[in-house]
Amino acid sequence: MKKLLTIMLLALATSVQAQTDWVGTWATAAEFTGPGDMPKASLASTSLREIIQVSFGGEQLSLHLSNEFSKEPVEIKSIYIADAKDSCDIDARTATYVLFNKQKSVTIPAGGTVASDIIRYRLKPLQRLSITICYGPNVPQNATSHRGSRTTSFIAQGEVKPKKPFKAFERLEHWYNITKLNVLNSGQKAVAVLGNSITDGRGSTTNHQNRWPDFMAKALSQIEDASCPKGVLNLGIGGNCVVSGGLSEPALKRFDRDILGQQGVETLIIFQGTNDIGTSRHAEQTVRSLIDAYQTLIDKARNAGIKRVIGATITAFKGNGWYSPFHETARQVVNEWIRTSGKFDAVIDFDKLTRDPNDPERLQAQFSEDWLHLNPAGYKAMGEEAARVLMGK
């Protein structure tokens, strides 16, 4: 009996270790896909080639896929990963099939998710990785996707094998079904970013990987300190709100899945609230709701074991259509709370970094084209500042 109990405890310890040894190198937030974001033709019996850029490397990977926002199952005949080259081309020599319970095919049930078996693959830091999903004939009318991929995905007819030419008949800037890529026994930790379109990369350059979390990942990759997190997980959603309204599920609702559902996260950055403020009709109520929501998210993160929660101030939006003195006052009050409440372990003052010193309610002209979102120059400044704060400098 004692021997059996010992074996059971060892098995449990091994299981827990297996779960905690995974760390995210890439992630995105899943969303419901409306008709305007679906391909013109059905994904049924096609091959979809998607491109991601990881933050750190490793040799044992696990790919996660989601069908959480779909009412029908999605049938997948095969998936393989490969080093990405230009456009939809891949280095076929690196192509590696992804297995699920030792099988190439998998069906994700309606509302469900799947995680692959361990994939043996030499993944390099900051590399662009191609993921090719070959769909079967049965796919949902509305896929589960991420609308703001900022990278081009390619669709070809039939099941395109790794060494065959990929003859794309449609190109679009969305990711479908893919949500996470984790690395096993990496010795690394990750930082997750909760945000809206500014984090998601609105204003960045398609296929250039120049969102502010991309610049942060690049800066962190150059730091030799072993305590520095190398995994950067961008969980921004364009048009997203913290409390209610906006596009997709608000942060309060999606937090458990999109943040607490990630693995190996040591640090959380909360940089969200401009949509709540900009669309508000009751500024005082919005301020109270936002501050209460931040406190809820901070508590949930700490209770889940996330060691550091960092707040980022909301950037200026004077010159944008939703600016008014009332909205600006709300932004200032919320930012003052972020800076001085003591609820965060550290603060990234994106507002101070990016605002015009001669007109503090407006972004610097060199950093924005629409007075709300940043451009690549602005995102570079933000990413490098975020890395500096993460390292306590």
mmCIF file of C-alpha atoms in Angstrom:
data_model
loop_
_atom_site.group_PDB
_atom_site.id
_atom_site.type_symbol
_atom_site.label_atom_id
_atom_site.label_comp_id
_atom_site.label_asym_id
_atom_site.label_seq_id
_atom_site.Cartn_x
_atom_site.Cartn_y
_atom_site.Cartn_z
ATOM 1 C CA MET A 1 0.000 0.000 0.000
ATOM 2 C CA LYS A 2 2.803 2.388 0.916
ATOM 3 C CA LYS A 3 4.607 1.563 -2.347
ATOM 4 C CA LEU A 4 1.420 2.204 -4.355
ATOM 5 C CA LEU A 5 0.919 5.557 -2.624
ATOM 6 C CA THR A 6 4.507 6.545 -3.439
ATOM 7 C CA ILE A 7 4.011 5.665 -7.100
ATOM 8 C CA MET A 8 0.785 7.696 -7.222
ATOM 9 C CA LEU A 9 2.465 10.726 -5.640
ATOM 10 C CA LEU A 10 5.362 10.505 -8.087
ATOM 11 C CA ALA A 11 2.929 10.299 -10.986
ATOM 12 C CA LEU A 12 1.053 13.343 -9.711
ATOM 13 C CA ALA A 13 4.288 15.287 -9.280
ATOM 14 C CA THR A 14 5.343 14.344 -12.811
ATOM 15 C CA SER A 15 1.967 15.464 -14.176
ATOM 16 C CA VAL A 16 2.159 18.829 -12.395
ATOM 17 C CA GLN A 17 5.759 19.296 -13.556
ATOM 18 C CA ALA A 18 4.725 18.534 -17.132
ATOM 19 C CA GLN A 19 2.111 21.274 -16.932
ATOM 20 C CA THR A 20 4.332 23.908 -15.349
ATOM 21 C CA ASP A 21 7.341 23.291 -17.604
ATOM 22 C CA TRP A 22 5.550 24.682 -20.662
ATOM 23 C CA VAL A 23 6.129 28.361 -21.463
ATOM 24 C CA GLY A 24 4.445 30.394 -24.193
ATOM 25 C CA THR A 25 6.621 31.769 -26.983
ATOM 26 C CA TRP A 26 3.650 33.081 -29.010
ATOM 27 C CA ALA A 27 -0.064 33.560 -28.392
ATOM 28 C CA THR A 28 -3.044 35.448 -29.725
ATOM 29 C CA ALA A 29 -6.562 36.096 -28.445
ATOM 30 C CA ALA A 30 -9.348 34.046 -30.015
ATOM 31 C CA GLU A 31 -12.485 35.779 -31.301
ATOM 32 C CA PHE A 32 -15.801 35.036 -32.970
ATOM 33 C CA THR A 33 -15.497 35.473 -36.737
ATOM 34 C CA GLY A 34 -18.290 37.417 -38.389
ATOM 35 C CA PRO A 35 -19.056 37.217 -42.121
ATOM 36 C CA GLY A 36 -16.829 40.203 -42.919
ATOM 37 C CA ASP A 37 -13.749 38.419 -41.566
ATOM 38 C CA MET A 38 -14.348 35.019 -43.122
ATOM 39 C CA PRO A 39 -12.618 34.053 -46.388
ATOM 40 C CA LYS A 40 -14.592 34.713 -49.559
ATOM 41 C CA ALA A 41 -14.577 30.981 -50.220
ATOM 42 C CA SER A 42 -15.123 28.342 -47.554
ATOM 43 C CA LEU A 43 -12.122 26.901 -45.711
ATOM 44 C CA ALA A 44 -13.522 23.441 -46.428
ATOM 45 C CA SER A 45 -11.030 21.177 -48.244
ATOM 46 C CA THR A 46 -8.391 23.905 -48.454
ATOM 47 C CA SER A 47 -4.905 24.498 -47.062
ATOM 48 C CA LEU A 48 -4.403 27.606 -44.956
ATOM 49 C CA ARG A 49 -0.838 28.842 -44.465
ATOM 50 C CA GLU A 50 -0.408 31.245 -41.537
ATOM 51 C CA ILE A 51 2.743 33.046 -40.379
ATOM 52 C CA ILE A 52 3.707 33.907 -36.826
ATOM 53 C CA GLN A 53 6.841 35.333 -35.216
ATOM 54 C CA VAL A 54 7.895 33.656 -31.977
ATOM 55 C CA SER A 55 9.729 35.350 -29.115
ATOM 56 C CA PHE A 56 12.186 32.653 -27.987
ATOM 57 C CA GLY A 57 13.279 29.271 -29.269
ATOM 58 C CA GLY A 58 13.391 25.660 -28.179
ATOM 59 C CA GLU A 59 13.292 22.095 -29.465
ATOM 60 C CA GLN A 60 10.084 20.664 -27.961
ATOM 61 C CA LEU A 61 6.897 22.510 -28.871
ATOM 62 C CA SER A 62 3.144 22.237 -28.497
ATOM 63 C CA LEU A 63 0.650 23.962 -30.786
ATOM 64 C CA HIS A 64 -2.787 24.884 -29.437
ATOM 65 C CA LEU A 65 -5.846 25.448 -31.604
ATOM 66 C CA SER A 66 -9.274 26.816 -30.732
ATOM 67 C CA ASN A 67 -12.794 26.330 -32.016
ATOM 68 C CA GLU A 68 -14.297 28.049 -28.968
ATOM 69 C CA PHE A 69 -16.427 30.594 -30.815
ATOM 70 C CA SER A 70 -17.847 28.187 -33.401
ATOM 71 C CA LYS A 71 -21.100 26.245 -33.293
ATOM 72 C CA GLU A 72 -19.898 23.392 -35.482
ATOM 73 C CA PRO A 73 -16.779 21.170 -35.279
ATOM 74 C CA VAL A 74 -13.784 21.836 -37.497
ATOM 75 C CA GLU A 75 -12.243 18.876 -39.325
ATOM 76 C CA ILE A 76 -8.479 19.034 -39.907
ATOM 77 C CA LYS A 77 -6.717 16.473 -42.111
ATOM 78 C CA SER A 78 -3.177 17.542 -41.235
ATOM 79 C CA ILE A 79 -1.017 20.382 -39.918
ATOM 80 C CA TYR A 80 2.686 20.976 -40.454
ATOM 81 C CA ILE A 81 5.069 23.713 -39.392
ATOM 82 C CA ALA A 82 8.136 24.980 -41.250
ATOM 83 C CA ASP A 83 10.555 27.875 -41.371
ATOM 84 C CA ALA A 84 8.829 30.677 -43.268
ATOM 85 C CA LYS A 85 10.442 32.282 -46.304
ATOM 86 C CA ASP A 86 9.120 35.096 -48.492
ATOM 87 C CA SER A 87 5.377 35.368 -49.128
ATOM 88 C CA CYS A 88 3.823 31.908 -48.713
ATOM 89 C CA ASP A 89 7.034 29.985 -49.414
ATOM 90 C CA ILE A 90 8.562 27.721 -46.802
ATOM 91 C CA ASP A 91 11.815 25.858 -46.299
ATOM 92 C CA ALA A 92 10.409 22.394 -47.045
ATOM 93 C CA ARG A 93 13.466 20.751 -45.456
ATOM 94 C CA THR A 94 12.224 21.956 -42.067
ATOM 95 C CA ALA A 95 8.604 20.848 -42.529
ATOM 96 C CA THR A 96 7.387 18.824 -39.553
ATOM 97 C CA TYR A 97 3.922 17.352 -39.145
ATOM 98 C CA VAL A 98 1.989 18.145 -35.971
ATOM 99 C CA LEU A 99 0.351 15.113 -34.358
ATOM 100 C CA PHE A 100 -2.605 14.756 -32.006
ATOM 101 C CA ASN A 101 -2.615 11.511 -30.030
ATOM 102 C CA LYS A 102 -0.090 10.279 -32.610
ATOM 103 C CA GLN A 103 -2.479 11.010 -35.490
ATOM 104 C CA LYS A 104 -2.182 13.635 -38.243
ATOM 105 C CA SER A 105 -5.906 14.333 -38.308
ATOM 106 C CA VAL A 106 -7.964 15.933 -35.579
ATOM 107 C CA THR A 107 -11.489 17.246 -35.202
ATOM 108 C CA ILE A 108 -11.978 20.137 -32.795
ATOM 109 C CA PRO A 109 -15.490 20.019 -31.334
ATOM 110 C CA ALA A 110 -17.755 23.044 -31.304
ATOM 111 C CA GLY A 111 -16.667 25.278 -28.442
ATOM 112 C CA GLY A 112 -13.529 23.210 -27.870
ATOM 113 C CA THR A 113 -9.750 23.406 -28.019
ATOM 114 C CA VAL A 114 -6.936 20.954 -28.725
ATOM 115 C CA ALA A 115 -3.239 20.788 -27.906
ATOM 116 C CA SER A 116 -0.791 18.857 -30.041
ATOM 117 C CA ASP A 117 1.603 16.132 -29.007
ATOM 118 C CA ILE A 118 5.172 17.267 -28.396
ATOM 119 C CA ILE A 119 6.666 18.522 -31.674
ATOM 120 C CA ARG A 120 10.406 18.001 -32.154
ATOM 121 C CA TYR A 121 11.567 21.096 -34.002
ATOM 122 C CA ARG A 122 14.529 23.450 -33.854
ATOM 123 C CA LEU A 123 12.764 26.745 -33.221
ATOM 124 C CA LYS A 124 15.006 29.808 -33.262
ATOM 125 C CA PRO A 125 14.475 33.008 -31.242
ATOM 126 C CA LEU A 126 12.409 35.658 -33.067
ATOM 127 C CA GLN A 127 12.024 33.470 -36.137
ATOM 128 C CA ARG A 128 9.049 33.541 -38.485
ATOM 129 C CA LEU A 129 7.246 30.212 -38.438
ATOM 130 C CA SER A 130 4.780 28.948 -41.018
ATOM 131 C CA ILE A 131 1.784 26.871 -39.861
ATOM 132 C CA THR A 132 -0.136 25.082 -42.618
ATOM 133 C CA ILE A 133 -3.576 23.721 -41.718
ATOM 134 C CA CYS A 134 -5.151 21.351 -44.248
ATOM 135 C CA TYR A 135 -8.886 21.353 -43.580
ATOM 136 C CA GLY A 136 -11.308 18.528 -44.256
ATOM 137 C CA PRO A 137 -14.750 19.023 -45.819
ATOM 138 C CA ASN A 138 -16.498 19.925 -42.549
ATOM 139 C CA VAL A 139 -15.762 23.376 -41.148
ATOM 140 C CA PRO A 140 -17.849 25.914 -39.179
ATOM 141 C CA GLN A 141 -19.836 28.648 -40.860
ATOM 142 C CA ASN A 142 -18.116 31.074 -38.487
ATOM 143 C CA ALA A 143 -14.554 30.175 -37.611
ATOM 144 C CA THR A 144 -12.668 31.031 -34.443
ATOM 145 C CA SER A 145 -10.019 33.546 -35.442
ATOM 146 C CA HIS A 146 -7.954 36.557 -34.542
ATOM 147 C CA ARG A 147 -8.878 39.427 -36.833
ATOM 148 C CA GLY A 148 -5.772 41.611 -36.396
ATOM 149 C CA SER A 149 -2.966 39.250 -37.410
ATOM 150 C CA ARG A 150 -0.963 42.032 -39.140
ATOM 151 C CA THR A 151 0.474 39.212 -41.238
ATOM 152 C CA THR A 152 -0.818 37.715 -44.465
ATOM 153 C CA SER A 153 -2.406 34.271 -44.465
ATOM 154 C CA PHE A 154 -2.725 32.283 -47.695
ATOM 155 C CA ILE A 155 -5.380 29.813 -48.878
ATOM 156 C CA ALA A 156 -4.876 27.123 -51.543
ATOM 157 C CA GLN A 157 -7.156 24.371 -52.845
ATOM 158 C CA GLY A 158 -6.928 20.875 -51.407
ATOM 159 C CA GLU A 159 -4.297 19.384 -49.123
ATOM 160 C CA VAL A 160 -0.992 20.953 -50.133
ATOM 161 C CA LYS A 161 1.967 18.793 -49.068
ATOM 162 C CA PRO A 162 5.161 20.505 -47.825
ATOM 163 C CA LYS A 163 7.156 19.961 -51.030
ATOM 164 C CA LYS A 164 4.343 21.008 -53.377
ATOM 165 C CA PRO A 165 3.942 24.587 -54.679
ATOM 166 C CA PHE A 166 1.456 26.592 -52.609
ATOM 167 C CA LYS A 167 -0.849 28.176 -55.203
ATOM 168 C CA ALA A 168 -2.783 30.688 -53.125
ATOM 169 C CA PHE A 169 -6.145 31.783 -54.533
ATOM 170 C CA GLU A 170 -6.922 34.094 -51.592
ATOM 171 C CA ARG A 171 -4.898 36.207 -49.178
ATOM 172 C CA LEU A 172 -6.174 37.854 -46.003
ATOM 173 C CA GLU A 173 -4.895 39.336 -42.768
ATOM 174 C CA HIS A 174 -6.438 37.079 -40.151
ATOM 175 C CA TRP A 175 -5.322 34.020 -38.191
ATOM 176 C CA TYR A 176 -7.758 31.102 -37.960
ATOM 177 C CA ASN A 177 -7.831 28.496 -35.165
ATOM 178 C CA ILE A 178 -4.226 28.906 -33.969
ATOM 179 C CA THR A 179 -3.929 30.439 -30.481
ATOM 180 C CA LYS A 180 -0.716 29.336 -28.721
ATOM 181 C CA LEU A 181 2.732 27.923 -29.295
ATOM 182 C CA ASN A 182 4.434 26.675 -26.134
ATOM 183 C CA VAL A 183 7.980 25.464 -25.507
ATOM 184 C CA LEU A 184 8.850 22.648 -23.081
ATOM 185 C CA ASN A 185 11.638 22.836 -20.491
ATOM 186 C CA SER A 186 12.784 26.179 -21.855
ATOM 187 C CA GLY A 187 14.109 27.649 -18.615
ATOM 188 C CA GLN A 188 12.352 30.847 -19.670
ATOM 189 C CA LYS A 189 9.391 32.832 -18.368
ATOM 190 C CA ALA A 190 6.823 34.875 -20.259
ATOM 191 C CA VAL A 191 5.197 38.285 -20.064
ATOM 192 C CA ALA A 192 1.568 38.512 -21.194
ATOM 193 C CA VAL A 193 0.093 41.771 -22.483
ATOM 194 C CA LEU A 194 -3.603 42.573 -22.105
ATOM 195 C CA GLY A 195 -4.548 45.303 -24.542
ATOM 196 C CA ASN A 196 -6.596 46.704 -27.400
ATOM 197 C CA SER A 197 -5.758 47.756 -30.974
ATOM 198 C CA ILE A 198 -2.641 49.688 -29.920
ATOM 199 C CA THR A 199 -1.206 46.427 -28.565
ATOM 200 C CA ASP A 200 -2.705 44.398 -31.414
ATOM 201 C CA GLY A 201 -0.715 46.587 -33.802
ATOM 202 C CA ARG A 202 -3.108 48.936 -35.582
ATOM 203 C CA GLY A 203 -0.810 51.339 -37.445
ATOM 204 C CA SER A 204 2.041 48.839 -37.729
ATOM 205 C CA THR A 205 3.285 47.530 -41.086
ATOM 206 C CA THR A 206 1.758 44.298 -42.361
ATOM 207 C CA ASN A 207 4.291 41.420 -42.302
ATOM 208 C CA HIS A 208 7.004 43.585 -40.685
ATOM 209 C CA GLN A 209 6.401 42.486 -37.085
ATOM 210 C CA ASN A 210 6.660 46.041 -35.714
ATOM 211 C CA ARG A 211 3.943 46.149 -33.060
ATOM 212 C CA TRP A 212 5.213 47.432 -29.718
ATOM 213 C CA PRO A 213 5.255 43.930 -28.124
ATOM 214 C CA ASP A 214 7.434 42.812 -31.081
ATOM 215 C CA PHE A 215 9.947 45.537 -30.276
ATOM 216 C CA MET A 216 9.786 44.555 -26.606
ATOM 217 C CA ALA A 217 10.480 40.910 -27.507
ATOM 218 C CA LYS A 218 13.487 41.937 -29.578
ATOM 219 C CA ALA A 219 14.875 44.093 -26.757
ATOM 220 C CA LEU A 220 14.353 41.357 -24.153
ATOM 221 C CA SER A 221 16.021 38.759 -26.378
ATOM 222 C CA GLN A 222 19.242 40.780 -26.252
ATOM 223 C CA ILE A 223 19.404 40.791 -22.441
ATOM 224 C CA GLU A 224 21.569 38.029 -20.994
ATOM 225 C CA ASP A 225 20.110 38.196 -17.476
ATOM 226 C CA ALA A 226 18.547 34.784 -16.789
ATOM 227 C CA SER A 227 15.780 36.399 -14.722
ATOM 228 C CA CYS A 228 14.573 38.365 -17.749
ATOM 229 C CA PRO A 229 11.377 36.943 -19.313
ATOM 230 C CA LYS A 230 11.914 36.064 -22.976
ATOM 231 C CA GLY A 231 8.411 34.945 -23.906
ATOM 232 C CA VAL A 232 6.157 37.789 -25.106
ATOM 233 C CA LEU A 233 2.471 36.975 -25.496
ATOM 234 C CA ASN A 234 0.383 39.599 -27.282
ATOM 235 C CA LEU A 235 -3.239 39.292 -26.161
ATOM 236 C CA GLY A 236 -4.423 42.547 -27.659
ATOM 237 C CA ILE A 237 -7.730 42.763 -29.540
ATOM 238 C CA GLY A 238 -8.669 45.683 -31.761
ATOM 239 C CA GLY A 239 -11.681 47.653 -30.521
ATOM 240 C CA ASN A 240 -11.701 45.780 -27.214
ATOM 241 C CA CYS A 241 -12.953 47.312 -23.960
ATOM 242 C CA VAL A 242 -12.122 46.418 -20.371
ATOM 243 C CA VAL A 243 -15.572 46.556 -18.776
ATOM 244 C CA SER A 244 -18.261 46.325 -21.470
ATOM 245 C CA GLY A 245 -19.032 47.149 -25.094
ATOM 246 C CA GLY A 246 -16.421 47.300 -27.801
ATOM 247 C CA LEU A 247 -15.437 44.429 -30.075
ATOM 248 C CA SER A 248 -15.121 40.826 -28.886
ATOM 249 C CA GLU A 249 -15.495 39.832 -25.267
ATOM 250 C CA PRO A 250 -14.390 42.584 -22.846
ATOM 251 C CA ALA A 251 -11.217 42.057 -20.837
ATOM 252 C CA LEU A 252 -13.111 41.227 -17.641
ATOM 253 C CA LYS A 253 -14.760 38.289 -19.409
ATOM 254 C CA ARG A 254 -11.838 37.034 -21.512
ATOM 255 C CA PHE A 255 -9.155 37.426 -18.841
ATOM 256 C CA ASP A 256 -9.300 33.864 -17.505
ATOM 257 C CA ARG A 257 -8.916 32.356 -20.961
ATOM 258 C CA ASP A 258 -6.580 34.843 -22.622
ATOM 259 C CA ILE A 259 -4.260 35.630 -19.688
ATOM 260 C CA LEU A 260 -4.645 33.000 -16.981
ATOM 261 C CA GLY A 261 -4.888 30.328 -19.668
ATOM 262 C CA GLN A 262 -1.297 31.004 -20.781
ATOM 263 C CA GLN A 263 1.604 28.970 -19.429
ATOM 264 C CA GLY A 264 4.816 30.165 -17.825
ATOM 265 C CA VAL A 265 3.589 33.751 -17.357
ATOM 266 C CA GLU A 266 5.575 35.540 -14.675
ATOM 267 C CA THR A 267 4.617 39.119 -15.585
ATOM 268 C CA LEU A 268 1.388 40.737 -16.776
ATOM 269 C CA ILE A 269 1.163 44.148 -18.456
ATOM 270 C CA ILE A 270 -2.292 45.770 -18.423
ATOM 271 C CA PHE A 271 -2.517 48.457 -21.104
ATOM 272 C CA GLN A 272 -6.167 48.919 -21.851
ATOM 273 C CA GLY A 273 -8.918 51.465 -21.282
ATOM 274 C CA THR A 274 -8.814 53.983 -24.118
ATOM 275 C CA ASN A 275 -11.859 52.394 -25.815
ATOM 276 C CA ASP A 276 -13.877 52.439 -22.588
ATOM 277 C CA ILE A 277 -13.078 56.135 -22.141
ATOM 278 C CA GLY A 278 -13.394 57.186 -25.772
ATOM 279 C CA THR A 279 -16.860 55.655 -26.204
ATOM 280 C CA SER A 280 -18.141 56.679 -22.769
ATOM 281 C CA ARG A 281 -21.179 58.895 -22.237
ATOM 282 C CA HIS A 282 -20.682 59.052 -18.465
ATOM 283 C CA ALA A 283 -17.056 59.881 -17.730
ATOM 284 C CA GLU A 284 -17.204 59.646 -13.925
ATOM 285 C CA GLN A 285 -18.949 56.284 -14.008
ATOM 286 C CA THR A 286 -16.445 54.992 -16.572
ATOM 287 C CA VAL A 287 -13.507 56.039 -14.395
ATOM 288 C CA ARG A 288 -14.941 54.209 -11.379
ATOM 289 C CA SER A 289 -15.707 51.109 -13.446
ATOM 290 C CA LEU A 290 -12.243 51.038 -14.995
ATOM 291 C CA ILE A 291 -10.437 51.379 -11.676
ATOM 292 C CA ASP A 292 -12.608 48.654 -10.124
ATOM 293 C CA ALA A 293 -11.904 46.422 -13.133
ATOM 294 C CA TYR A 294 -8.148 46.981 -12.903
ATOM 295 C CA GLN A 295 -8.249 45.983 -9.240
ATOM 296 C CA THR A 296 -10.213 42.834 -10.096
ATOM 297 C CA LEU A 297 -7.710 41.849 -12.791
ATOM 298 C CA ILE A 298 -4.736 42.574 -10.528
ATOM 299 C CA ASP A 299 -6.196 40.387 -7.767
ATOM 300 C CA LYS A 300 -7.022 37.550 -10.156
ATOM 301 C CA ALA A 301 -3.519 37.615 -11.627
ATOM 302 C CA ARG A 302 -1.824 37.512 -8.233
ATOM 303 C CA ASN A 303 -4.142 34.786 -6.960
ATOM 304 C CA ALA A 304 -3.189 32.749 -10.024
ATOM 305 C CA GLY A 305 0.522 33.044 -9.190
ATOM 306 C CA ILE A 306 1.590 35.803 -11.578
ATOM 307 C CA LYS A 307 4.458 37.489 -9.740
ATOM 308 C CA ARG A 308 4.422 40.981 -11.280
ATOM 309 C CA VAL A 309 1.512 43.042 -12.537
ATOM 310 C CA ILE A 310 2.556 46.169 -14.416
ATOM 311 C CA GLY A 311 0.197 48.986 -15.340
ATOM 312 C CA ALA A 312 0.662 51.118 -18.458
ATOM 313 C CA THR A 313 -0.801 54.608 -18.735
ATOM 314 C CA ILE A 314 -3.333 55.352 -21.473
ATOM 315 C CA THR A 315 -1.870 57.313 -24.372
ATOM 316 C CA ALA A 316 -3.225 60.673 -25.578
ATOM 317 C CA PHE A 317 -5.953 60.943 -28.220
ATOM 318 C CA LYS A 318 -6.540 64.644 -28.841
ATOM 319 C CA GLY A 319 -7.144 65.103 -32.565
ATOM 320 C CA ASN A 320 -9.010 61.837 -32.818
ATOM 321 C CA GLY A 321 -12.774 61.881 -33.365
ATOM 322 C CA TRP A 322 -13.774 60.829 -29.869
ATOM 323 C CA TYR A 323 -11.735 63.447 -28.024
ATOM 324 C CA SER A 324 -13.565 65.878 -25.733
ATOM 325 C CA PRO A 325 -12.587 67.687 -22.528
ATOM 326 C CA PHE A 326 -14.710 65.208 -20.557
ATOM 327 C CA HIS A 327 -12.988 62.178 -22.106
ATOM 328 C CA GLU A 328 -9.592 63.790 -21.563
ATOM 329 C CA THR A 329 -10.367 64.409 -17.900
ATOM 330 C CA ALA A 330 -11.329 60.749 -17.506
ATOM 331 C CA ARG A 331 -8.051 59.658 -19.113
ATOM 332 C CA GLN A 332 -6.055 61.910 -16.803
ATOM 333 C CA VAL A 333 -7.817 60.613 -13.687
ATOM 334 C CA VAL A 334 -7.314 56.978 -14.679
ATOM 335 C CA ASN A 335 -3.650 57.596 -15.500
ATOM 336 C CA GLU A 336 -3.095 59.298 -12.160
ATOM 337 C CA TRP A 337 -4.532 56.243 -10.424
ATOM 338 C CA ILE A 338 -2.276 53.926 -12.434
ATOM 339 C CA ARG A 339 0.777 56.016 -11.516
ATOM 340 C CA THR A 340 0.081 56.656 -7.837
ATOM 341 C CA SER A 341 -2.300 54.039 -6.413
ATOM 342 C CA GLY A 342 0.477 51.613 -5.553
ATOM 343 C CA LYS A 343 -1.636 48.717 -6.826
ATOM 344 C CA PHE A 344 0.830 47.834 -9.594
ATOM 345 C CA ASP A 345 4.336 46.459 -9.071
ATOM 346 C CA ALA A 346 5.630 48.907 -11.687
ATOM 347 C CA VAL A 347 4.278 51.430 -14.188
ATOM 348 C CA ILE A 348 5.138 51.915 -17.849
ATOM 349 C CA ASP A 349 4.310 55.545 -18.536
ATOM 350 C CA PHE A 350 3.412 55.277 -22.222
ATOM 351 C CA ASP A 351 1.489 58.555 -21.938
ATOM 352 C CA LYS A 352 4.537 60.526 -20.819
ATOM 353 C CA LEU A 353 6.744 58.742 -23.357
ATOM 354 C CA THR A 354 4.617 59.441 -26.434
ATOM 355 C CA ARG A 355 2.809 62.736 -25.749
ATOM 356 C CA ASP A 356 3.709 66.059 -27.324
ATOM 357 C CA PRO A 357 5.569 68.117 -24.682
ATOM 358 C CA ASN A 358 4.011 71.276 -26.140
ATOM 359 C CA ASP A 359 0.494 69.803 -26.131
ATOM 360 C CA PRO A 360 0.353 66.939 -23.589
ATOM 361 C CA GLU A 361 -3.158 65.914 -24.623
ATOM 362 C CA ARG A 362 -1.872 64.966 -28.086
ATOM 363 C CA LEU A 363 0.550 62.322 -29.335
ATOM 364 C CA GLN A 364 3.827 63.443 -30.849
ATOM 365 C CA ALA A 365 3.311 63.950 -34.592
ATOM 366 C CA GLN A 366 6.245 61.676 -35.394
ATOM 367 C CA PHE A 367 4.509 58.796 -33.576
ATOM 368 C CA SER A 368 1.014 58.767 -35.080
ATOM 369 C CA GLU A 369 -1.021 59.328 -38.223
ATOM 370 C CA ASP A 370 -4.533 59.226 -36.735
ATOM 371 C CA TRP A 371 -3.890 60.716 -33.256
ATOM 372 C CA LEU A 372 -4.946 57.509 -31.522
ATOM 373 C CA HIS A 373 -2.861 54.601 -32.756
ATOM 374 C CA LEU A 374 0.901 54.670 -32.920
ATOM 375 C CA ASN A 375 3.060 54.075 -36.001
ATOM 376 C CA PRO A 376 6.197 51.875 -36.145
ATOM 377 C CA ALA A 377 8.372 54.677 -34.752
ATOM 378 C CA GLY A 378 6.004 55.091 -31.813
ATOM 379 C CA TYR A 379 5.779 51.353 -31.276
ATOM 380 C CA LYS A 380 9.561 51.062 -31.258
ATOM 381 C CA ALA A 381 9.800 53.688 -28.515
ATOM 382 C CA MET A 382 7.052 51.922 -26.543
ATOM 383 C CA GLY A 383 8.532 48.443 -26.875
ATOM 384 C CA GLU A 384 11.981 49.541 -25.792
ATOM 385 C CA GLU A 385 10.540 51.501 -22.847
ATOM 386 C CA ALA A 386 8.502 48.480 -21.759
ATOM 387 C CA ALA A 387 11.622 46.282 -21.835
ATOM 388 C CA ARG A 388 13.503 48.865 -19.777
ATOM 389 C CA VAL A 389 10.795 48.909 -17.100
ATOM 390 C CA LEU A 390 10.620 45.122 -17.065
ATOM 391 C CA MET A 391 14.306 45.006 -16.245
ATOM 392 C CA GLY A 392 13.900 47.598 -13.521
ATOM 393 C CA LYS A 393 16.039 50.205 -15.261
#
